[in-house]
XYZ file of C-alpha atoms in Angstrom:
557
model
C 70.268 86.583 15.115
C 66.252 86.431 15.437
C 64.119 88.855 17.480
C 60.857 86.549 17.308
C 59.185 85.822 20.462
C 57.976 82.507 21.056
C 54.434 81.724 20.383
C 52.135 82.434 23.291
C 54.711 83.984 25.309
C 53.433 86.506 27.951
C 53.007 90.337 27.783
C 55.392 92.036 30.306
C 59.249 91.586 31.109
C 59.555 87.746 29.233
C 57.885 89.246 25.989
C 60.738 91.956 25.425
C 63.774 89.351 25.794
C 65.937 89.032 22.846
C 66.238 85.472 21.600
C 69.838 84.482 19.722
C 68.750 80.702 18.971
C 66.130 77.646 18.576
C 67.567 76.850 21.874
C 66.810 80.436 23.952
C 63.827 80.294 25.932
C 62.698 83.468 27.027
C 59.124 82.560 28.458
C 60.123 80.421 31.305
C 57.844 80.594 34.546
C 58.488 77.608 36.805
C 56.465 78.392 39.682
C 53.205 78.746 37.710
C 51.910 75.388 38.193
C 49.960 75.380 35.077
C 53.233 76.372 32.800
C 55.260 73.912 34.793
C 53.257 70.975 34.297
C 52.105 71.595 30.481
C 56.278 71.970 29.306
C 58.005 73.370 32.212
C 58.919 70.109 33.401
C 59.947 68.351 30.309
C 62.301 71.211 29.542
C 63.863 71.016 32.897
C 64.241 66.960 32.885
C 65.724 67.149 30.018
C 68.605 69.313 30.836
C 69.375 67.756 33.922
C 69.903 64.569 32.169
C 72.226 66.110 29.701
C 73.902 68.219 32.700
C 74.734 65.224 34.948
C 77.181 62.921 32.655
C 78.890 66.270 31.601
C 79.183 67.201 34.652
C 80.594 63.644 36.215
C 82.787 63.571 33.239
C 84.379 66.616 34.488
C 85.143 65.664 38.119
C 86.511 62.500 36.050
C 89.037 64.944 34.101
C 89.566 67.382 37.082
C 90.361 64.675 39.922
C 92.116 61.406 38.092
C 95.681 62.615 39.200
C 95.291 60.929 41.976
C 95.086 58.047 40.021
C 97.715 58.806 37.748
C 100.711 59.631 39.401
C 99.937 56.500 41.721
C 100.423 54.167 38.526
C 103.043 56.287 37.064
C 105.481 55.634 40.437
C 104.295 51.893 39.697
C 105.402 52.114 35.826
C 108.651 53.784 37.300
C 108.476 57.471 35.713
C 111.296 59.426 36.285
C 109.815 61.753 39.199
C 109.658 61.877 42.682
C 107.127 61.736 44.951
C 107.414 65.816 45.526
C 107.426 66.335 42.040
C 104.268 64.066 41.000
C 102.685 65.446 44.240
C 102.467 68.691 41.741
C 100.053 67.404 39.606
C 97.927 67.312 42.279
C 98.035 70.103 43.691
C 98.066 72.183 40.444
C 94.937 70.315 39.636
C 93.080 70.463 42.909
C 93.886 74.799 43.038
C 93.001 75.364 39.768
C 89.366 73.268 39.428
C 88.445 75.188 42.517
C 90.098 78.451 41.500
C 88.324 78.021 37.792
C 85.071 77.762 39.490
C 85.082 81.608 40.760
C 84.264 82.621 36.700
C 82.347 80.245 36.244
C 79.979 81.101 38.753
C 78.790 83.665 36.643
C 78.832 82.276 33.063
C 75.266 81.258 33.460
C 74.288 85.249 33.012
C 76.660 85.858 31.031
C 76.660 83.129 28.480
C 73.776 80.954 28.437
C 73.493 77.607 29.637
C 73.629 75.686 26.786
C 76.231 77.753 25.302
C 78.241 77.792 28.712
C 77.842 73.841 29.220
C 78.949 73.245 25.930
C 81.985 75.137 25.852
C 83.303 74.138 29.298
C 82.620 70.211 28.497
C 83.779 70.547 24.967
C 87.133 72.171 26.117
C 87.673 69.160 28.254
C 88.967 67.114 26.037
C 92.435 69.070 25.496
C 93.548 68.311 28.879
C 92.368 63.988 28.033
C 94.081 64.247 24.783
C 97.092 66.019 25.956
C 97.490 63.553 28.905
C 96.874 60.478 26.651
C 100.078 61.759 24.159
C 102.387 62.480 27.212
C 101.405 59.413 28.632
C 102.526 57.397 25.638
C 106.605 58.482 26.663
C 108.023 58.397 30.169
C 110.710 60.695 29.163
C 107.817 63.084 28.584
C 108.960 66.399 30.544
C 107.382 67.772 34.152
C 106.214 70.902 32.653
C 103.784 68.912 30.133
C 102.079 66.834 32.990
C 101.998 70.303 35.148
C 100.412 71.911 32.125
C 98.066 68.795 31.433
C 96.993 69.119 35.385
C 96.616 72.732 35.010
C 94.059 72.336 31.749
C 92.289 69.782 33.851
C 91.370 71.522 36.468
C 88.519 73.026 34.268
C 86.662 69.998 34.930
C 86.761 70.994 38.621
C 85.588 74.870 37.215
C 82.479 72.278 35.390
C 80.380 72.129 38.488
C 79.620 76.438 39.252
C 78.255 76.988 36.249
C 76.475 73.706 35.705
C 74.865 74.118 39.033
C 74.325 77.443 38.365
C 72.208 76.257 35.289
C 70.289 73.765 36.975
C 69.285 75.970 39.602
C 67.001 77.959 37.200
C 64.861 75.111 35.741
C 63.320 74.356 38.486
C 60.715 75.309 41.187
C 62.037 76.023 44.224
C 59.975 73.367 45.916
C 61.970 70.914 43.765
C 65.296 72.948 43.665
C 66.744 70.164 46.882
C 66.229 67.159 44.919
C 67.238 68.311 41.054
C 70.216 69.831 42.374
C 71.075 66.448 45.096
C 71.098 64.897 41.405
C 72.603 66.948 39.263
C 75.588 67.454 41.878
C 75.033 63.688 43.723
C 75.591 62.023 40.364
C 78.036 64.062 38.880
C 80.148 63.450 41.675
C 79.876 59.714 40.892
C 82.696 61.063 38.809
C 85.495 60.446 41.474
C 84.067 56.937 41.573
C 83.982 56.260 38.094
C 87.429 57.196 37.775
C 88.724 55.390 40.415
C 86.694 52.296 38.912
C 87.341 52.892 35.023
C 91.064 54.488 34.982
C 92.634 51.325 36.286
C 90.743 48.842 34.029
C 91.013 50.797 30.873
C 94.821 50.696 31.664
C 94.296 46.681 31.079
C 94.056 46.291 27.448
C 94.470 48.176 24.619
C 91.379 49.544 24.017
C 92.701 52.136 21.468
C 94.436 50.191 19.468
C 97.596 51.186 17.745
C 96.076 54.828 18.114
C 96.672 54.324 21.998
C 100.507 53.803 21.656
C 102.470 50.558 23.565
C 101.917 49.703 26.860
C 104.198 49.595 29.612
C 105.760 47.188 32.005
C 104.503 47.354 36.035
C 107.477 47.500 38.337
C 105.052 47.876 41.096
C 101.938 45.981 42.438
C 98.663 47.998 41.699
C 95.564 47.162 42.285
C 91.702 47.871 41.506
C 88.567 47.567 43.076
C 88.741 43.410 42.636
C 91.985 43.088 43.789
C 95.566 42.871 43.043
C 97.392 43.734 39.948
C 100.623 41.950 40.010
C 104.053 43.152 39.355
C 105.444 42.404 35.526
C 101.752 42.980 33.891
C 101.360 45.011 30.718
C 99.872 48.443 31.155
C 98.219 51.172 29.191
C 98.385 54.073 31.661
C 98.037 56.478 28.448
C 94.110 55.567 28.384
C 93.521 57.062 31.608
C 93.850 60.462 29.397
C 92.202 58.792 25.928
C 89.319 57.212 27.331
C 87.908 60.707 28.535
C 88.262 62.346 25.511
C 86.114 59.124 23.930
C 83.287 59.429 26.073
C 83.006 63.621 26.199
C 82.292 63.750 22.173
C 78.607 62.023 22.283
C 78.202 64.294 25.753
C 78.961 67.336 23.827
C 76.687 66.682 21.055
C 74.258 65.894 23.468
C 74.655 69.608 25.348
C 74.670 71.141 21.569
C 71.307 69.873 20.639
C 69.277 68.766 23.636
C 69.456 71.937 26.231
C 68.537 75.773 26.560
C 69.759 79.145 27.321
C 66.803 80.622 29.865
C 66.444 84.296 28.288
C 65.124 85.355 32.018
C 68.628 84.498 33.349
C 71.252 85.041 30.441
C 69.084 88.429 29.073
C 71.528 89.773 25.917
C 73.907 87.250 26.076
C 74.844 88.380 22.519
C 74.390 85.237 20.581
C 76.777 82.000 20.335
C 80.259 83.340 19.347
C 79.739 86.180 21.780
C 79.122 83.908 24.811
C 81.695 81.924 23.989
C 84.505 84.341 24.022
C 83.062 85.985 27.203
C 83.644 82.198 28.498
C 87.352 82.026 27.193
C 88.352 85.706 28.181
C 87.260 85.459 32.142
C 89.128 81.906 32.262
C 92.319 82.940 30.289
C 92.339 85.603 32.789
C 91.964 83.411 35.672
C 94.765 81.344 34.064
C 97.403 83.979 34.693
C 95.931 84.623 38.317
C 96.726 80.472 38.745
C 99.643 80.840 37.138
C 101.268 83.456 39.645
C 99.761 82.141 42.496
C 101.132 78.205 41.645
C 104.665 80.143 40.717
C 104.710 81.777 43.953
C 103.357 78.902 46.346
C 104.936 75.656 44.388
C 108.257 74.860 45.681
C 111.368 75.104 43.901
C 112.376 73.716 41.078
C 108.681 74.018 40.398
C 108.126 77.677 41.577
C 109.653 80.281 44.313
C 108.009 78.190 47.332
C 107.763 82.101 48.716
C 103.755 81.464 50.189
C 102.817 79.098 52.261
C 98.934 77.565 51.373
C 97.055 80.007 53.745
C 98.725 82.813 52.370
C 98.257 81.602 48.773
C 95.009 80.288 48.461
C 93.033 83.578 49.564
C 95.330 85.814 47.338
C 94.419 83.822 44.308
C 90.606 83.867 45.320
C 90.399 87.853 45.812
C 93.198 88.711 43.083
C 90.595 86.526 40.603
C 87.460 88.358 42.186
C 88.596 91.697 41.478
C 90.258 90.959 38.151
C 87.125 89.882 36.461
C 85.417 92.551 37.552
C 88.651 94.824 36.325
C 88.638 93.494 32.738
C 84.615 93.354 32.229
C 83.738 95.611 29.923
C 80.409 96.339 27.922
C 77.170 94.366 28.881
C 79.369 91.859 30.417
C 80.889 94.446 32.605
C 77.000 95.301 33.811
C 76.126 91.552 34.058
C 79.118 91.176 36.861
C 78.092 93.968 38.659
C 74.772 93.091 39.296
C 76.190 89.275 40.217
C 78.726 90.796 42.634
C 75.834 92.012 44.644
C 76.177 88.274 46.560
C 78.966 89.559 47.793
C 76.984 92.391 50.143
C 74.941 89.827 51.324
C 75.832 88.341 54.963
C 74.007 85.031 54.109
C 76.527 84.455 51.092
C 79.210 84.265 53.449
C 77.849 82.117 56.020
C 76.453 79.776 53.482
C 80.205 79.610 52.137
C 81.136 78.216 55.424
C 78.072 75.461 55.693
C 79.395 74.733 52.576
C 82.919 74.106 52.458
C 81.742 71.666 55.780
C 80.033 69.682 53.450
C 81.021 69.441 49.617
C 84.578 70.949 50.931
C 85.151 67.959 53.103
C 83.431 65.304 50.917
C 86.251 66.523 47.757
C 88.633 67.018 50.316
C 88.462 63.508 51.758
C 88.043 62.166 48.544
C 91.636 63.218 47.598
C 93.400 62.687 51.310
C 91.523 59.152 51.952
C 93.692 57.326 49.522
C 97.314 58.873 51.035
C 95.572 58.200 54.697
C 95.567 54.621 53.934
C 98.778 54.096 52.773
C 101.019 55.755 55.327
C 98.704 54.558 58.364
C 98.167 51.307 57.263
C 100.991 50.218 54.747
C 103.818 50.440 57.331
C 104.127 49.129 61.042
C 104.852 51.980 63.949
C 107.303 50.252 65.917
C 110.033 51.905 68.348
C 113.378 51.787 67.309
C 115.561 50.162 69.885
C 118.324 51.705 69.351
C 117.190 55.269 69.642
C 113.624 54.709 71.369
C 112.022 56.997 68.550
C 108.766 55.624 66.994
C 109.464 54.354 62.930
C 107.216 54.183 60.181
C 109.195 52.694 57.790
C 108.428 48.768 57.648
C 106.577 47.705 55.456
C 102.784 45.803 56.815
C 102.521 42.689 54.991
C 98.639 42.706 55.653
C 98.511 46.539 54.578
C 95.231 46.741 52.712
C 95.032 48.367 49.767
C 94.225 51.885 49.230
C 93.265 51.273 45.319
C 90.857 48.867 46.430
C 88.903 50.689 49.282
C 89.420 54.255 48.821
C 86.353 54.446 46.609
C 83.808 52.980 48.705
C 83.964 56.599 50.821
C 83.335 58.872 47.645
C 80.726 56.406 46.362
C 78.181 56.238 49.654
C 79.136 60.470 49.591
C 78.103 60.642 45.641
C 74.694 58.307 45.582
C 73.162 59.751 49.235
C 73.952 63.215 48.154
C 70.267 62.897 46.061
C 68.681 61.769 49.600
C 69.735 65.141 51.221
C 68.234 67.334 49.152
C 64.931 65.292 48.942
C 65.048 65.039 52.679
C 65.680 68.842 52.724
C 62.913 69.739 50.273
C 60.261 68.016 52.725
C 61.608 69.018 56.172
C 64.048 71.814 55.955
C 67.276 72.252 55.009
C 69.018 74.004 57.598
C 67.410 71.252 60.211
C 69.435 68.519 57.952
C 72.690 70.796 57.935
C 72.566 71.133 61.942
C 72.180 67.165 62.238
C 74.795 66.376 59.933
C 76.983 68.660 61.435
C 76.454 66.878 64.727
C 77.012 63.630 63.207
C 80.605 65.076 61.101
C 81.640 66.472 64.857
C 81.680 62.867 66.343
C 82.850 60.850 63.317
C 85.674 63.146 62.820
C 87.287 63.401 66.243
C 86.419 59.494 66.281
C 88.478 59.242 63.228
C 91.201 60.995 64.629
C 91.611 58.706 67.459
C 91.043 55.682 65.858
C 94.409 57.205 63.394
C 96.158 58.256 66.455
C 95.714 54.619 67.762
C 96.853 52.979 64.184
C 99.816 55.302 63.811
C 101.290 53.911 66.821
C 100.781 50.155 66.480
C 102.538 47.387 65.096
C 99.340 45.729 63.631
C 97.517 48.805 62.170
C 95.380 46.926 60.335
C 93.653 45.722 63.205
C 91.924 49.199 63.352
C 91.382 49.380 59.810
C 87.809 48.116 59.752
C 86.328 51.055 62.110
C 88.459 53.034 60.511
C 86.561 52.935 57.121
C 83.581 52.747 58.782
C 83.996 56.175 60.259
C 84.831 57.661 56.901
C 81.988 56.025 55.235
C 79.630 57.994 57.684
C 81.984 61.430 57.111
C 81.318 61.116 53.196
C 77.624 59.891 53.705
C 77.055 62.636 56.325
C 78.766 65.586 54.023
C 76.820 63.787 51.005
C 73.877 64.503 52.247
C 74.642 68.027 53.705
C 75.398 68.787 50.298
C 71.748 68.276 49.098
C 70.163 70.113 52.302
C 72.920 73.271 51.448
C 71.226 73.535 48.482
C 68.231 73.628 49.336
C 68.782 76.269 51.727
C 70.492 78.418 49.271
C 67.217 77.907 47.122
C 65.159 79.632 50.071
C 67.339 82.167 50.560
C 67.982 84.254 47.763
C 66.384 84.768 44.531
C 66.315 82.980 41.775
C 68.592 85.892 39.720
C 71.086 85.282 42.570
C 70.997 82.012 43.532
C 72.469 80.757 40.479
C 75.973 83.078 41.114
C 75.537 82.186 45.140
C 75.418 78.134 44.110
C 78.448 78.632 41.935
C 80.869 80.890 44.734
C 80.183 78.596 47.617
C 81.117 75.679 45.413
C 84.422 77.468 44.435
C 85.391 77.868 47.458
C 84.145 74.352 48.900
C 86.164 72.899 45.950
C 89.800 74.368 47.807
C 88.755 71.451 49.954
C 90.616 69.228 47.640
C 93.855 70.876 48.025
C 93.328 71.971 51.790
C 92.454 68.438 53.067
C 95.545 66.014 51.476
C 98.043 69.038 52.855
C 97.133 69.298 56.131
C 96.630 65.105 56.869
C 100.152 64.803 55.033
C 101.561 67.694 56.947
C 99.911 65.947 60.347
C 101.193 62.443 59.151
C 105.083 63.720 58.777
C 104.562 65.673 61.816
C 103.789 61.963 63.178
C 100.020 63.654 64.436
C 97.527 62.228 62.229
C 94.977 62.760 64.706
C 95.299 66.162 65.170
C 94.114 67.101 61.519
C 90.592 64.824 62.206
C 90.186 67.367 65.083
C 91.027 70.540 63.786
C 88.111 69.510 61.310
C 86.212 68.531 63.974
C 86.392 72.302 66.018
C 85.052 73.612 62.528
C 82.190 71.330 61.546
C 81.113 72.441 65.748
C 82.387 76.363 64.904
C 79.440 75.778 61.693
C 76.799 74.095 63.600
C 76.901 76.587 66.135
C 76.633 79.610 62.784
C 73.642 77.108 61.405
C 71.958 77.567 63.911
C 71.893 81.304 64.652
C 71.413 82.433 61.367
C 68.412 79.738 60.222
C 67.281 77.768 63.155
C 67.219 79.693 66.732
C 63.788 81.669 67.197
C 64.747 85.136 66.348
C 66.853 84.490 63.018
C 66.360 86.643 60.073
C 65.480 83.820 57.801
C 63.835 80.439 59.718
C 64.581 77.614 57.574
C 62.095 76.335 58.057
């Protein structure tokens, strides 16, 4: 542990931070122009660049059970639908309920040390998967466990945006954060791309295991993937835990803890364990909550999701505070001050309209296109009730489109916050709430009309079209949320604000595929697209008052 101050760092509150490491920085003074431009900016650049493949690796780990459990029905794994529809849902509750800590491990750990940690702990939940994989009498409990781990990826994005937040000038905080977020969501996009060709070919060698036998068509991006062809599905675990070790390395030597915003972190092993103790903690919170919602054989099935989902959220809130003790007990408590602040909690709601609905849709589009499109909706003579049980012949398939949506949603999401940075981002947020308004109750009809056809493909075309513009619309609300958040609060809370509105955005991906797939089997697709719909309105209207009308506390701009 070293006390020395960098060289020529100013008198005043920077020259009496305690430095742990060659990679604290404790003079750091982004808005002077002079300091930004001399090293400021080089500093920042650099940990961006680091930050964004960790970070896309993460959404890689967190979200590829979609992916998974499609092949694994194709392989013929012993599990049914309900059961394999676990894995997502454990994964999808626990990378957004793993995000409430790790709003705050910025302060508390360091950025370096926090983005580290969080990446480097990643690869137990690829290995794991890779092993049980390997063995389709592998038990339910070790996927469920392997989903659970992963959902730290999902945890990955608070505290990296968190990080990124305080390199840079606020004039510039739109477009570093549109990357750093836009990109890293390329993550849902690179696993839908690279899962189902690493399963090709046996890219591990003998250290990958044997492959398995298709029983089932899949497909990929190109096409097809016929019945009878040899598979690797254990890479889709393996190939994760290959690319995180350079990433790691790359976190360990090329970025820096900001002493102004992680002041007496307490050195490496100390920020680490903070790191480990808040998310063991908010292990057992999942656990319960999972136990208690899950249906049985799983769990009691005793909550239903809007029962469960704020219980875990408040029961994890309160906990950490609870169990802080010491320094890190008067870290939290300054951090929790977000929570007294009215604009948090609107910019919560902006923001589960936007990133909520672009992971949200990312996880439901996939499930919309089979059931809509893979069957015909005929009438039943016999009884006069509408089926959905035939099979389409022309159904397209969902493996091959459902990444176009994410993908537009992921690369635009950079546009937002550059578009924000130069005109405002609350006036981006109120257009691209407009635009969600339309394309959503659009979307609905155009399902209501497909789930009652014979031909449903016919409608398929505008039907993708209208989710492109949902996921390029919430894409680029993303970036101008961001933004606004920037303006808003300080840069000591920004950080922690950035982090909680993503945690609770990232429930989208567990909200979203229940309530389409409780809409489909209630044969009512349409009336999910406008329940979404009456919220993205409910929002625009709350945009507007609080950042936009003439007598708002805070005009943005």
């Amino acid at each position: 542990m070293s006390n020395k101050k960098p060289r020529n760092a100013p008198t005043g509150e920077a020259a009496n931070l305690q430095t742990y490491s060659g990679a604290d920085i404790a003079d750091w003074r982004p808005e002077d122009s002079t300091f930004w431009a001399a090293k400021g900016k080089a500093i920042a650049t650099r940990n961006l660049w680091i930050s964004i493949p960790n970070l896309l690796v993460g959404f890689a780990v967190w979200l590829m059970w979609g992916i998974v459990t499609v092949q694994m029905l194709n392989l013929g794994f012993p599990f049914a639908p309900a059961e394999l529809f676990t894995l997502t849902a454990i994964a999808g509750l626990m990378g957004a309920t793993f995000r409430i800590p790790a709003s705050f491990f910025i302060r508390l750990s360091g950025g370096r040390n926090t983005i580290f940690l969080t990446s480097t702990l990643l690869i137990i939940p690829a290995v794991l998967t890779g092993f049980a994989l390997q063995d389709q009498s592998t038990p339910l409990w070790v996927f469920q466990l392997c989903a659970f781990l992963s959902g730290i990826g999902g945890g990955n994005f608070a505290c990296s945006m968190s990080n990124i937040t305080g390199f840079y000038p606020k004039s510039q905080q739109g477009t570093a954060l549109g990357l750093n977020a836009g990109l890293g969501n390329f993550g849902v996009t690179t696993m839908q791309i690279l899962i189902p060709l690493a399963m090709t070919a046996a890219v591990f060698g003998t250290f990958g295991g044997e492959s398995m036998t298709l029983i089932k068509d899949s497909g990929w991006i190109l096409g097809k993937i016929t019945a009878g062809t040899a598979t690797y599905i254990q890479n889709a675990g393996f190939i994760w835990a290959a690319v995180l070790v350079p990433l790691v390395i790359a976190a360990w030597f090329g970025m820096n803890n900001l002493m102004p915003l992680s002041p007496n972190y307490g050195g490496t092993l100390a920020a680490f364990a903070k790191i480990i103790y808040l998310w063991v903690l908010t292990a057992i919170i999942g656990l319960v909550g999972l136990y208690l919602y899950l249906p049985a054989p799983t769990g009691l099935g005793l909550l239903n999701m809007w029962v469960a989902l704020p219980l875990i959220i408040v029961a994890t809130v309160v906990l950490m505070k609870l169990a802080a003790f010491g320094e890190m007990k008067a870290n939290i408590d300054k951090q929790y001050a977000i929570f007294r602040n009215k604009h948090t909690w609107s910019m919560t709601a902006l923001y589960i309209v936007t990133f909520g609905s672009f992971i949200g849709f990312s996880m439901a589009l996939p499930l919309s296109i089979t059931v809509i499109f893979g069957f015909q909706h005929v009438v039943d003579p016999v009884t006069g009730l509408m089926t959905h049980t035939l099979k389409n012949p022309n159904a397209p398939s969902a493996l091959t489109y459902a990444w176009i949506g994410p993908l537009v949603g992921a690369l635009i999401r950079p546009l937002g916050g550059w578009v924000s940075d130069k005109v405002g981002g609350s006036i981006v947020t109120q257009v691209i709430s407009a635009v969600m308004v339309f394309a959503s109750a659009a979307v609905g009809y155009v399902m209501l009309l497909a789930y009652k056809s014979a031909t449903p493909e016919e409608y398929f075309l505008i039907f993708m079209v209208l989710f492109v513009v949902l996921f390029a619309a919430s894409g680029i609300g993303n970036g101008s949320t961001f933004r606004t958040i920037g303006v808003i609060f300080d840069r000591q809370q920004a950080g922690p604000v950035l982090g909680w509105t993503s945690a609770v955005g990232a429930y989208g991906s567990f909200i979203a595929p229940v309530v389409i797939g409780q809409q489909i089997k209630a044969g009512t697709p349409e009336v999910a697209m406008y329940g979404f719909a009456i919220f993205y309105a409910v929002c625009l209207v709350l945009n507007w008052w609080f950042y936009l009308r003439a007598g708002s506390e805070i005009k943005n701009p």
